[in-house]
Short mmCIF file of C-alpha atoms in Angstrom, two decimals:
data_model
loop_
_atom_site.label_atom_id
_atom_site.label_comp_id
_atom_site.label_asym_id
_atom_site.label_seq_id
_atom_site.Cartn_x
_atom_site.Cartn_y
_atom_site.Cartn_z
CA MET A 36 -57.48 59.69 91.63
CA ASP A 37 -56.21 56.11 91.33
CA ILE A 38 -57.97 55.66 87.96
CA LEU A 39 -56.24 58.85 86.62
CA ARG A 40 -52.84 57.49 87.89
CA ARG A 41 -53.43 54.28 86.11
CA ILE A 42 -54.53 55.88 82.90
CA GLY A 43 -51.44 58.11 83.05
CA ARG A 44 -49.18 55.07 83.56
CA ALA A 45 -50.86 53.17 80.67
CA LEU A 46 -50.45 56.18 78.45
CA TYR A 47 -46.81 56.55 79.42
CA ARG A 48 -46.01 52.77 78.89
CA ALA A 49 -47.84 52.82 75.48
CA THR A 50 -45.70 55.87 74.44
CA VAL A 51 -42.48 54.36 75.66
CA ASN A 52 -43.19 51.04 73.98
CA PHE A 53 -44.26 52.68 70.77
CA ASP A 54 -41.00 54.56 70.65
CA ARG A 55 -38.99 51.36 71.59
CA ASP A 56 -40.64 49.42 68.80
CA HIS A 57 -39.83 52.21 66.25
CA GLY A 58 -43.51 52.73 65.62
CA PHE A 59 -43.10 55.91 63.61
CA ASP A 60 -40.41 54.28 61.39
CA PHE A 61 -42.61 51.31 60.59
CA ALA A 62 -45.57 53.52 59.99
CA ALA A 63 -43.41 55.42 57.51
CA VAL A 64 -42.20 52.32 55.86
CA ILE A 65 -45.70 50.87 55.50
CA SER A 66 -46.92 54.21 54.15
CA TYR A 67 -44.16 54.45 51.58
CA PHE A 68 -44.63 50.90 50.37
CA SER A 69 -48.42 51.29 50.25
CA LEU A 70 -48.13 54.39 48.00
CA LEU A 71 -45.64 52.58 45.82
CA SER A 72 -47.83 49.56 45.65
CA ILE A 73 -51.18 51.24 44.76
CA LEU A 74 -50.54 51.64 41.04
CA PRO A 75 -49.17 48.21 40.43
CA LEU A 76 -52.10 46.73 42.49
CA CYS A 77 -54.72 48.75 40.51
CA ILE A 78 -53.07 47.70 37.20
CA LEU A 79 -52.91 44.11 38.28
CA LEU A 80 -56.56 43.98 39.47
CA VAL A 81 -57.78 45.76 36.31
CA ALA A 82 -55.80 43.36 34.13
CA TRP A 83 -56.98 40.16 35.96
CA GLY A 84 -60.52 41.47 36.00
CA ALA A 85 -60.34 42.26 32.24
CA ALA A 86 -58.81 38.83 31.47
CA VAL A 87 -61.50 37.01 33.40
CA ILE A 88 -64.50 39.11 32.55
CA GLY A 89 -63.52 40.25 29.13
CA SER A 90 -64.36 43.90 29.79
CA VAL A 91 -61.84 46.55 30.91
CA ASP A 92 -64.61 48.91 31.78
CA MET A 93 -66.25 46.45 34.25
CA ALA A 94 -62.92 45.57 35.67
CA GLU A 95 -62.13 49.19 36.29
CA GLN A 96 -65.58 49.67 37.91
CA GLY A 97 -65.00 46.75 40.15
CA VAL A 98 -61.53 47.97 41.27
CA LYS A 99 -62.98 51.46 41.94
CA PHE A 100 -65.72 49.93 43.96
CA LEU A 101 -63.40 47.79 46.02
CA LEU A 102 -61.00 50.72 46.55
CA ARG A 103 -63.51 53.42 46.62
CA ASP A 104 -62.27 55.22 49.76
CA LEU A 105 -58.81 55.19 48.21
CA VAL A 106 -60.16 56.52 44.85
CA ARG A 107 -61.41 59.75 46.57
CA LEU A 108 -57.84 60.39 47.86
CA LEU A 109 -55.93 59.45 44.70
CA GLY A 110 -58.15 60.84 42.04
CA ASP A 111 -58.92 59.33 38.74
CA ASP A 112 -55.44 59.61 37.31
CA VAL A 113 -54.24 56.39 39.07
CA PHE A 114 -57.23 54.61 37.46
CA ALA A 115 -56.71 56.15 34.12
CA GLN A 116 -53.14 54.76 34.10
CA ALA A 117 -54.31 51.40 35.55
CA ARG A 118 -56.93 51.21 32.77
CA GLU A 119 -54.42 52.02 30.02
CA VAL A 120 -51.76 49.60 31.23
CA GLY A 121 -54.31 46.99 32.20
CA SER A 122 -55.89 46.96 28.82
CA GLU A 123 -52.47 46.19 27.36
CA ALA A 124 -51.69 43.42 29.85
CA GLY A 125 -52.82 40.69 27.44
CA ARG A 126 -50.34 41.91 24.89
CA LEU A 127 -47.58 42.22 27.46
CA GLY A 128 -48.19 38.69 28.67
CA TRP A 129 -47.36 36.69 31.84
CA PRO A 130 -43.96 38.43 32.69
CA PHE A 131 -45.90 41.76 33.09
CA LEU A 132 -48.54 40.10 35.31
CA LEU A 133 -45.82 38.47 37.45
CA ILE A 134 -43.91 41.69 37.92
CA SER A 135 -47.18 43.53 38.80
CA LEU A 136 -47.95 40.80 41.32
CA TRP A 137 -44.60 41.01 42.89
CA THR A 138 -44.65 44.72 43.15
CA ALA A 139 -48.35 44.84 44.43
CA SER A 140 -47.59 42.28 47.09
CA LYS A 141 -44.58 44.17 48.48
CA VAL A 142 -46.80 46.15 50.81
CA PHE A 143 -48.09 43.10 52.53
CA SER A 144 -44.55 41.81 53.07
CA LYS A 145 -43.64 45.19 54.78
CA VAL A 146 -46.79 45.07 57.04
CA GLU A 147 -45.87 41.57 58.13
CA GLY A 148 -42.29 42.49 58.82
CA ALA A 149 -43.44 45.41 60.83
CA LEU A 150 -45.90 43.42 62.92
CA ASP A 151 -43.24 40.70 63.38
CA HIS A 152 -40.88 43.33 64.92
CA VAL A 153 -43.61 44.83 67.09
CA PHE A 154 -44.81 41.56 68.52
CA ARG A 155 -41.18 40.21 68.71
CA VAL A 156 -41.81 37.19 66.62
CA GLU A 157 -38.72 35.12 67.10
CA ASN A 158 -39.29 32.51 64.34
CA ARG A 159 -40.39 34.50 61.21
CA ARG A 160 -41.82 32.60 58.29
CA SER A 161 -39.35 31.74 55.62
CA TYR A 162 -39.01 34.06 52.61
CA PRO A 163 -40.99 31.83 50.19
CA VAL A 164 -43.85 31.37 52.66
CA ARG A 165 -43.98 35.18 53.15
CA LYS A 166 -44.12 35.77 49.44
CA ILE A 167 -46.74 33.10 49.03
CA PHE A 168 -48.77 34.78 51.70
CA SER A 169 -48.42 38.20 50.11
CA PHE A 170 -49.34 36.75 46.67
CA GLY A 171 -52.37 35.12 48.38
CA LEU A 172 -53.54 38.48 49.74
CA VAL A 173 -53.36 40.08 46.33
CA ALA A 174 -55.26 37.10 44.85
CA LEU A 175 -57.82 37.39 47.66
CA LEU A 176 -58.44 41.10 46.55
CA ALA A 177 -58.83 39.90 42.90
CA MET A 178 -61.37 37.22 43.99
CA THR A 179 -63.25 39.89 46.08
CA ILE A 180 -63.62 41.97 42.93
CA LEU A 181 -64.93 39.04 40.99
CA VAL A 182 -67.54 38.31 43.77
CA LEU A 183 -68.46 41.99 43.70
CA PHE A 184 -69.02 41.78 39.94
CA VAL A 185 -71.25 38.79 40.23
CA PHE A 186 -73.19 40.24 43.17
CA SER A 187 -73.67 43.57 41.41
CA GLY A 188 -75.00 41.68 38.40
CA VAL A 189 -77.36 39.68 40.55
CA MET A 190 -78.69 42.85 42.27
CA THR A 191 -79.08 44.73 38.92
CA THR A 192 -81.03 41.63 37.57
CA LEU A 193 -83.20 41.42 40.66
CA ASN A 194 -83.97 45.11 40.51
CA GLY A 195 -85.14 44.74 36.97
CA TYR A 196 -87.17 41.55 37.89
CA LEU A 197 -88.80 43.11 40.94
CA GLY A 198 -89.86 46.24 39.11
CA SER A 199 -92.16 44.26 36.90
CA THR A 200 -93.76 41.98 39.51
CA PRO A 201 -96.16 42.18 42.46
CA LEU A 202 -93.07 41.83 44.77
CA ALA A 203 -91.98 45.35 43.91
CA GLY A 204 -92.66 46.31 47.56
CA VAL A 205 -89.66 44.39 48.57
CA ARG A 206 -87.45 47.10 47.29
CA SER A 207 -88.57 49.44 50.01
CA ASN A 208 -87.42 47.05 52.71
CA PRO A 209 -84.54 48.75 54.66
CA LEU A 210 -82.19 45.69 54.31
CA TYR A 211 -82.83 45.48 50.62
CA VAL A 212 -82.29 49.28 50.28
CA ALA A 213 -78.96 49.15 52.24
CA VAL A 214 -77.54 46.20 50.21
CA ASN A 215 -78.67 47.77 46.97
CA SER A 216 -77.18 51.13 47.76
CA ALA A 217 -73.89 49.47 48.88
CA VAL A 218 -73.57 47.67 45.55
CA SER A 219 -74.66 50.50 43.20
#
């Protein structure tokens, strides 16, 4: 009976603290800015990927792979728009990329603000540091896409090489199968 009472008190305290910290309000703010930031983030990642790799198709595939769970929810319309605008990014120039970066990073700023409030951070980072941190997270996403491109190319090359050698049995190794299926 004592354990049930402790569980009940813990649930009650969690509910009261969640309400006191405006958890629902912050969840709504984060959701709102996440939805508003998805398209600029996709456009930015496709544009950066296309600029680095030279192929809009490969950039779009990389972004779809990185955001694959989100793609199922949003549908292909978001990526069709991202592809269209991302392919024009070179013509639109640096102002376009900076505006996309600013907009895409907004969600990270809101998440940080919500977490600062919930954990009662007294000395928040300065505005420039928060923006640099947000930009860094967007850049980290872009770097992750580039790493995925390279890794996907390595796995494709390895698959082609292993198919014509006596080492073809490696392809049935469970670890190899798991890595290969995650990349493809």
